[in-house]
XYZ file of C-alpha atoms in Angstrom:
537
model
C 121.292 84.529 161.791
C 120.702 81.074 163.323
C 123.673 80.231 165.573
C 124.356 77.899 168.480
C 123.485 80.578 171.037
C 119.966 80.902 169.626
C 119.568 77.110 169.442
C 120.593 76.658 173.104
C 118.297 79.488 174.185
C 115.309 77.909 172.444
C 116.034 74.494 173.952
C 116.080 76.092 177.439
C 112.691 77.683 176.693
C 111.320 74.248 175.706
C 112.478 72.855 179.074
C 110.850 75.767 180.923
C 107.550 75.044 179.138
C 107.706 71.482 180.503
C 108.334 69.622 177.245
C 109.655 66.093 177.895
C 112.805 65.488 175.794
C 112.260 61.732 176.004
C 108.862 61.840 174.313
C 107.983 62.144 170.616
C 107.046 65.589 169.278
C 103.341 66.330 169.766
C 101.778 68.261 166.875
C 98.881 70.381 168.100
C 97.558 71.343 164.640
C 96.928 69.244 161.555
C 95.129 69.707 158.251
C 93.012 66.715 157.262
C 90.355 65.706 154.771
C 88.932 68.534 152.692
C 91.221 71.135 154.284
C 94.349 69.200 153.277
C 92.916 68.485 149.799
C 92.199 72.200 149.321
C 95.722 73.182 150.356
C 97.229 70.575 148.017
C 95.124 71.946 145.159
C 96.311 75.480 145.988
C 99.955 74.353 145.856
C 99.559 71.999 142.897
C 101.808 73.941 140.517
C 104.422 74.644 143.226
C 104.572 70.953 144.196
C 104.864 69.992 140.527
C 107.857 72.314 139.999
C 109.602 71.200 143.226
C 108.950 67.545 142.378
C 110.700 67.981 139.034
C 113.967 69.106 140.666
C 113.641 66.760 143.661
C 113.103 63.712 141.465
C 116.207 64.579 139.447
C 118.230 64.931 142.679
C 116.959 61.653 144.161
C 117.748 59.854 140.912
C 121.368 60.951 141.311
C 121.629 59.519 144.883
C 119.695 56.232 144.742
C 119.484 54.385 148.026
C 120.622 57.291 150.196
C 118.465 57.596 153.365
C 117.046 61.030 152.498
C 113.490 62.231 153.011
C 112.338 65.501 151.459
C 109.409 67.454 152.910
C 107.437 70.149 151.156
C 105.452 72.502 153.415
C 103.182 75.512 152.866
C 103.895 79.027 154.132
C 102.353 78.166 157.544
C 104.522 75.090 158.188
C 101.978 72.382 157.242
C 103.583 69.303 155.676
C 102.065 68.843 152.224
C 103.910 65.851 150.845
C 107.013 63.651 151.146
C 109.617 62.585 148.614
C 112.357 59.991 149.001
C 112.956 56.389 150.027
C 109.654 54.740 150.966
C 111.061 52.886 154.008
C 112.630 56.051 155.366
C 109.335 57.910 154.853
C 107.577 55.202 156.906
C 110.139 55.657 159.679
C 109.574 59.427 159.704
C 105.813 58.921 159.905
C 106.307 56.693 162.955
C 107.673 59.814 164.645
C 104.322 61.503 164.090
C 105.483 63.539 161.100
C 102.669 62.954 158.583
C 100.878 64.967 155.879
C 98.989 67.944 157.268
C 100.836 68.369 160.596
C 102.148 71.824 161.341
C 105.683 72.526 162.553
C 105.724 75.383 165.095
C 107.689 76.302 168.220
C 105.228 74.412 170.460
C 106.783 71.061 169.513
C 110.300 72.206 170.331
C 113.039 73.631 168.181
C 112.811 72.581 164.504
C 114.401 73.785 161.274
C 111.108 74.329 159.458
C 109.701 76.720 162.086
C 112.991 78.650 162.295
C 113.140 78.960 158.518
C 109.620 80.446 158.352
C 110.267 82.734 161.333
C 113.612 84.176 160.176
C 113.185 83.790 156.395
C 116.551 82.093 155.831
C 117.985 78.578 155.364
C 118.372 76.599 158.614
C 120.390 73.474 159.507
C 119.803 71.478 162.705
C 121.806 68.342 163.287
C 121.819 65.735 166.072
C 121.749 67.242 169.560
C 120.589 70.610 168.180
C 117.119 69.056 168.466
C 115.364 69.117 171.870
C 113.809 65.645 171.647
C 116.372 62.871 172.074
C 114.566 60.716 169.488
C 115.659 63.272 166.884
C 119.338 63.250 167.869
C 120.046 60.783 165.045
C 118.535 63.122 162.454
C 119.999 66.023 160.490
C 117.451 68.466 159.031
C 118.026 71.281 156.537
C 115.231 73.644 155.517
C 115.297 76.469 152.923
C 112.529 78.926 152.000
C 111.067 79.300 148.502
C 110.197 82.945 147.896
C 107.472 84.368 145.663
C 109.365 86.404 143.060
C 106.514 88.896 142.729
C 105.573 89.655 146.347
C 108.821 88.675 148.061
C 107.014 86.634 150.734
C 107.793 83.012 151.587
C 105.728 80.771 149.368
C 106.693 77.407 150.904
C 109.672 75.515 152.349
C 111.747 72.568 151.206
C 113.404 70.307 153.820
C 115.981 67.504 153.673
C 115.993 64.941 156.542
C 118.687 62.302 156.788
C 120.728 60.300 159.315
C 123.553 62.255 160.907
C 125.957 59.487 159.998
C 125.528 60.140 156.273
C 124.970 63.891 156.427
C 127.006 65.722 153.808
C 128.540 69.087 154.799
C 127.249 70.674 151.588
C 123.675 69.412 151.950
C 122.323 72.844 152.922
C 124.150 74.509 150.021
C 122.697 71.932 147.650
C 119.230 72.574 149.070
C 119.605 76.349 148.563
C 120.665 75.772 144.949
C 117.565 73.672 144.419
C 115.239 76.312 145.926
C 116.843 78.981 143.694
C 116.066 76.812 140.669
C 112.484 76.358 141.884
C 112.051 80.132 142.314
C 113.355 80.841 138.798
C 111.106 78.181 137.287
C 108.027 79.521 139.115
C 108.865 83.066 138.012
C 109.365 81.910 134.446
C 106.039 80.087 134.517
C 104.304 83.190 135.840
C 105.860 85.305 133.095
C 104.877 82.746 130.490
C 101.338 82.730 131.864
C 101.189 86.516 131.734
C 102.623 86.473 128.228
C 100.097 83.837 127.207
C 97.243 85.922 128.655
C 98.519 89.035 126.871
C 98.998 87.017 123.730
C 95.459 85.667 123.960
C 94.009 89.118 124.599
C 95.809 90.437 121.545
C 94.808 87.538 119.342
C 91.176 87.541 120.500
C 90.572 91.209 119.702
C 87.792 91.798 117.180
C 89.047 95.197 116.069
C 92.644 94.575 114.998
C 94.450 92.015 112.971
C 97.410 90.783 115.053
C 100.601 89.262 113.669
C 103.396 88.025 115.980
C 106.937 87.130 114.921
C 110.018 86.007 116.792
C 113.201 88.091 116.990
C 114.336 86.913 113.538
C 111.080 87.835 111.802
C 109.556 84.360 111.568
C 105.765 84.449 111.898
C 104.682 82.484 114.965
C 101.031 83.464 115.297
C 98.196 85.499 113.782
C 94.563 85.989 114.688
C 91.447 85.422 112.620
C 90.787 89.129 112.198
C 94.090 89.539 110.332
C 93.132 86.618 108.126
C 89.812 88.301 107.348
C 91.370 91.743 106.830
C 93.827 90.398 104.233
C 91.265 87.968 102.751
C 93.432 84.905 103.445
C 91.929 81.441 103.299
C 92.981 78.792 105.833
C 95.626 77.347 103.522
C 97.225 80.743 102.928
C 97.133 81.572 106.659
C 98.850 78.279 107.512
C 101.529 79.029 104.897
C 102.331 82.295 106.691
C 103.083 80.517 109.989
C 106.774 79.635 110.082
C 107.652 81.827 107.102
C 109.636 85.076 107.138
C 107.629 88.288 107.455
C 110.281 90.104 105.401
C 108.976 88.622 102.166
C 105.502 90.088 102.627
C 105.900 93.409 100.804
C 104.506 96.419 102.675
C 104.014 94.707 106.059
C 107.378 92.952 105.902
C 109.258 96.184 105.267
C 107.819 97.734 108.445
C 108.817 94.686 110.504
C 112.297 94.809 108.942
C 112.705 98.408 110.101
C 111.744 97.527 113.687
C 113.793 94.309 113.932
C 116.937 95.211 112.013
C 117.109 99.008 112.307
C 115.215 99.606 115.601
C 112.923 102.074 113.829
C 109.599 103.060 115.356
C 106.455 102.064 113.495
C 103.293 103.673 114.845
C 100.283 104.494 112.688
C 101.930 103.626 109.369
C 99.433 103.852 106.493
C 99.597 100.989 104.004
C 97.775 100.368 100.761
C 97.520 96.673 99.892
C 95.689 95.068 96.984
C 93.156 92.613 98.409
C 90.887 90.726 96.050
C 92.028 92.917 93.154
C 91.023 96.180 94.874
C 93.214 98.489 96.973
C 92.473 98.561 100.691
C 93.942 100.901 103.281
C 95.356 99.907 106.672
C 97.006 101.382 109.762
C 99.928 99.317 111.060
C 101.665 99.468 114.447
C 104.727 97.276 115.025
C 105.913 96.953 118.644
C 109.074 95.122 119.805
C 108.813 93.055 123.015
C 111.957 92.750 125.178
C 112.698 90.537 128.181
C 114.343 91.766 131.404
C 117.772 91.399 129.836
C 116.667 93.801 127.056
C 116.776 90.987 124.521
C 114.244 91.106 121.706
C 111.918 88.121 122.090
C 108.802 88.985 120.067
C 107.542 91.575 117.607
C 103.814 92.300 117.565
C 102.101 93.974 114.645
C 98.517 95.220 114.817
C 96.720 95.961 111.560
C 93.498 97.970 111.310
C 91.417 98.240 108.156
C 90.713 101.952 107.552
C 89.329 101.641 104.022
C 85.888 102.882 105.072
C 87.429 105.707 107.075
C 89.489 106.780 104.048
C 86.346 106.699 101.917
C 84.581 108.879 104.482
C 87.503 111.321 104.517
C 87.393 111.471 100.726
C 83.652 112.084 100.855
C 84.196 114.932 103.349
C 86.853 116.460 101.102
C 84.481 116.225 98.158
C 81.765 117.859 100.258
C 84.117 120.720 101.103
C 84.905 121.094 97.412
C 81.216 121.071 96.641
C 80.485 123.794 99.194
C 83.257 125.932 97.749
C 82.078 125.197 94.211
C 78.564 126.205 95.209
C 79.700 129.528 96.592
C 81.716 130.297 93.462
C 78.955 128.996 91.192
C 76.258 131.268 92.601
C 78.496 134.277 92.183
C 79.392 133.369 88.585
C 75.808 132.488 87.677
C 74.485 135.878 88.795
C 77.223 137.699 86.897
C 76.585 135.738 83.672
C 72.795 135.561 83.764
C 72.251 139.341 83.582
C 74.222 139.974 80.336
C 72.934 136.674 78.939
C 69.350 137.808 79.413
C 70.175 141.103 77.689
C 71.826 139.394 74.693
C 68.949 136.949 74.322
C 66.350 139.712 74.514
C 68.142 141.911 71.936
C 68.595 138.939 69.591
C 64.904 138.073 69.799
C 64.018 141.729 69.105
C 66.354 141.859 66.108
C 65.109 138.511 64.884
C 61.584 139.818 64.363
C 62.817 142.542 62.022
C 65.992 141.360 60.241
C 65.944 137.561 60.541
C 69.760 137.254 60.956
C 71.572 134.246 59.511
C 71.680 131.192 61.818
C 69.202 132.833 64.149
C 67.908 129.444 65.333
C 71.379 128.128 66.116
C 72.298 131.265 68.066
C 69.124 131.030 70.115
C 69.807 127.336 70.751
C 73.336 128.095 71.981
C 72.037 130.879 74.219
C 69.540 128.434 75.651
C 72.338 125.959 76.281
C 74.360 128.670 78.036
C 71.336 129.336 80.194
C 71.198 125.650 81.115
C 74.888 125.728 82.076
C 74.190 128.696 84.338
C 71.329 126.693 85.847
C 73.798 123.908 86.637
C 75.854 126.352 88.647
C 72.745 127.494 90.472
C 71.949 123.897 91.466
C 75.416 123.614 93.022
C 75.013 126.862 94.893
C 71.675 126.327 96.568
C 68.846 123.775 96.638
C 66.298 124.224 93.872
C 62.553 124.010 94.401
C 61.586 120.670 92.876
C 58.071 120.507 91.468
C 57.003 116.969 90.781
C 54.274 116.408 88.241
C 53.211 113.409 86.268
C 54.978 113.590 82.922
C 55.760 111.344 79.992
C 59.411 110.605 79.241
C 59.148 110.756 75.466
C 58.123 114.447 75.135
C 60.890 115.457 77.555
C 63.446 113.406 75.619
C 62.304 114.861 72.298
C 62.682 118.407 73.621
C 66.243 117.642 74.729
C 67.087 116.068 71.368
C 65.743 119.164 69.646
C 68.355 121.208 71.482
C 71.149 118.656 71.169
C 70.767 117.382 67.591
C 72.127 120.436 65.828
C 75.393 120.302 67.734
C 75.601 116.531 67.262
C 75.183 116.840 63.496
C 77.909 119.476 63.343
C 80.251 117.019 65.084
C 79.496 114.132 62.733
C 77.453 112.206 65.279
C 74.496 110.042 64.263
C 71.683 109.644 66.814
C 69.738 106.405 66.694
C 66.414 106.209 68.477
C 64.770 103.099 69.835
C 61.618 104.144 71.693
C 60.000 100.929 72.871
C 57.743 102.146 75.646
C 56.898 105.541 77.108
C 55.575 105.513 80.677
C 54.295 108.200 83.071
C 56.779 109.287 85.743
C 56.531 111.815 88.546
C 59.334 114.290 87.983
C 60.526 117.846 87.747
C 60.543 118.333 83.987
C 63.370 120.864 83.894
C 65.665 118.785 86.075
C 65.146 115.629 83.997
C 65.881 117.652 80.838
C 69.045 118.941 82.404
C 70.187 115.456 83.462
C 69.562 114.054 79.959
C 71.335 116.985 78.313
C 74.399 116.479 80.529
C 74.559 112.774 79.633
C 74.199 113.521 75.920
C 76.924 116.168 76.174
C 79.236 113.619 77.855
C 78.501 111.116 75.072
C 79.295 113.731 72.429
C 82.600 114.635 74.120
C 83.534 110.933 73.975
C 83.172 111.092 70.163
C 85.667 113.787 69.049
C 85.831 112.287 65.544
C 82.163 111.441 65.170
C 80.292 108.247 65.845
C 76.934 106.978 67.034
C 74.785 107.630 70.069
C 71.947 105.198 70.679
C 68.988 106.282 72.801
C 66.533 103.664 73.999
C 63.339 104.178 75.970
C 61.745 101.079 77.527
C 60.543 99.448 80.759
C 62.809 97.340 82.983
C 61.931 95.970 86.431
C 58.880 98.182 86.768
C 60.861 101.357 85.998
C 61.105 103.666 83.026
C 64.577 103.085 81.633
C 66.401 105.692 79.556
C 69.561 104.246 78.013
C 72.166 106.447 76.332
C 75.075 104.566 74.754
C 77.982 105.770 72.633
C 80.694 103.928 70.711
C 83.391 106.347 71.819
C 86.663 105.972 73.685
C 85.216 104.570 76.932
C 86.646 104.873 80.442
C 89.196 103.026 82.551
C 88.198 101.382 85.861
C 89.910 104.171 87.806
C 88.015 106.921 85.935
C 84.766 104.975 86.312
C 85.358 104.590 90.061
C 85.869 108.318 90.545
C 82.998 109.342 88.312
C 80.861 111.940 90.074
C 83.628 113.442 92.221
C 83.557 117.236 92.077
C 86.280 118.697 89.814
C 87.485 115.268 88.720
C 87.506 115.299 84.913
C 89.528 113.889 82.029
C 88.616 116.806 79.723
C 90.989 119.783 79.463
C 88.003 122.169 79.442
C 85.809 120.151 81.844
C 84.855 121.012 85.411
C 83.883 117.579 86.746
C 80.423 118.771 87.814
C 78.158 117.441 85.071
C 77.765 113.832 86.165
C 77.629 114.817 89.825
C 74.598 116.988 89.007
C 73.010 114.122 87.057
C 73.404 111.796 89.999
C 71.953 114.349 92.411
C 68.908 114.846 90.177
C 68.287 111.115 89.756
C 68.663 110.554 93.510
C 66.134 113.318 94.163
C 63.697 111.431 91.913
C 64.367 108.168 93.829
C 65.857 106.632 90.737
C 69.175 104.958 90.095
C 71.985 105.047 87.550
C 73.896 102.129 86.039
C 77.077 102.676 84.023
C 78.968 100.230 81.869
C 82.151 101.295 80.146
C 85.194 99.701 78.578
C 88.234 101.494 77.300
C 88.036 101.649 73.499
C 84.507 100.215 73.312
C 82.273 103.031 74.496
C 80.013 103.789 77.431
C 76.381 103.032 78.241
C 74.500 104.983 80.925
C 71.096 103.795 82.108
C 68.687 105.850 84.181
C 65.886 104.019 85.986
C 63.000 106.209 87.165
C 60.014 104.966 89.196
C 56.779 104.798 87.250
C 54.277 107.495 88.264
C 50.720 107.082 89.546
C 49.372 106.011 86.150
C 49.085 102.226 85.585
C 52.035 100.711 83.778
C 49.891 99.122 81.071
C 48.656 102.575 79.915
C 52.084 103.391 78.462
C 52.336 103.918 74.720
C 54.260 101.336 72.776
C 56.475 101.956 69.756
C 57.710 99.550 67.187
């Protein structure tokens, strides 16, 4: 605490050091040139904040002989504020920009303030030098709200004849305001940095609202994730988040009901297709525990969900394979016996419908082979073959059943080309597609089969005029155990796709509900030149 006893003691010490009270204060240290410019640059924001409050104060007391000094944390005068003529008078006393107030010049309020960390008032004869006996000086520290150290000082100098008793109290009020403003600016800067970090992330879409749910900002990644054009994104800013379906409901829970929202899975239609997202919504509170912002981060997990679905399908496939091998072995043994006995009886008695029974047994054998493909990899033997003989063999097996179901098969063989393939696997793939086409025609109809060349590939096109498929069924085509047939197993098309992939071919499917389905298989042409293929009218 600065009291009169301390002031008198310090004045006695000044006399013992040989300071002449009749001379002007002599400043032993001064910042000049680049050093002063550097210090001013360092304190630029602090000076700007202090100047705002000082200018408002000076405007309220125009003409009063008051000079205001701003110093750094070492006591160097940085700048002056106040009446220009009074500032000139102060400078005549040697108090100019850059000089440092310390105890070497005699007792002064600025040095005491820095030394004891509290407001100080010296008036008249409190000063050691007689030239300062007409001056009253009040100095208050400005503290750094983060570190607690003195950041700078603010001093009022005026004539003792006009000194107001509450001048020091007014000065302390001003420094409190400066400290709050500097702290607020620092918080705003930190918030802006955090805000920028959030908005600049390349991995999350970020959406920020105020406490009432009004959108104040979003980043480009959110715009991309939700497929918003610039006009739509601008329309979101300033609008209520509550009207935005799935996302808005999560924000409503956080803002109005204080519910947690971490890792919420959303499904939102974007561009006509469903996409999957993970949403976190985090409330931001100030020191008074008042909600100031709500930040939502949105991550597109559509690919991850697709991968998870693929893994689930793979697990199903592994299980199906294990079951299939077991079933296939159990069926194949009695099937071989029945087929052998029927062939033996056929030579002697020629039973009725012998050909049909043998055909059905052969088809059962093919079904068992499908199970075997699921259970373990099959040895694929590629040879150069022609498509037409393979297709004709398949039709020989399939036509009887088609006729019994009232189905007409139309052939359009334009060009037959050599392909490198495993004959049995291609037969199986074609038979599965023909069986699917037949199942789409429960009341009869037409199946068109076309053989031609497209884009340097042998194309086999199988089209029916049946019931067709919806977009959802078409999208899930090929998933294990996904079927629309009561007696289906969902494995047929998956096997077709696996066979075609093994032959480095591709499949194209077009289907419309109520209009039928067309499946096209494209197989690479074999080693034989393309122009050697047979042509058909």
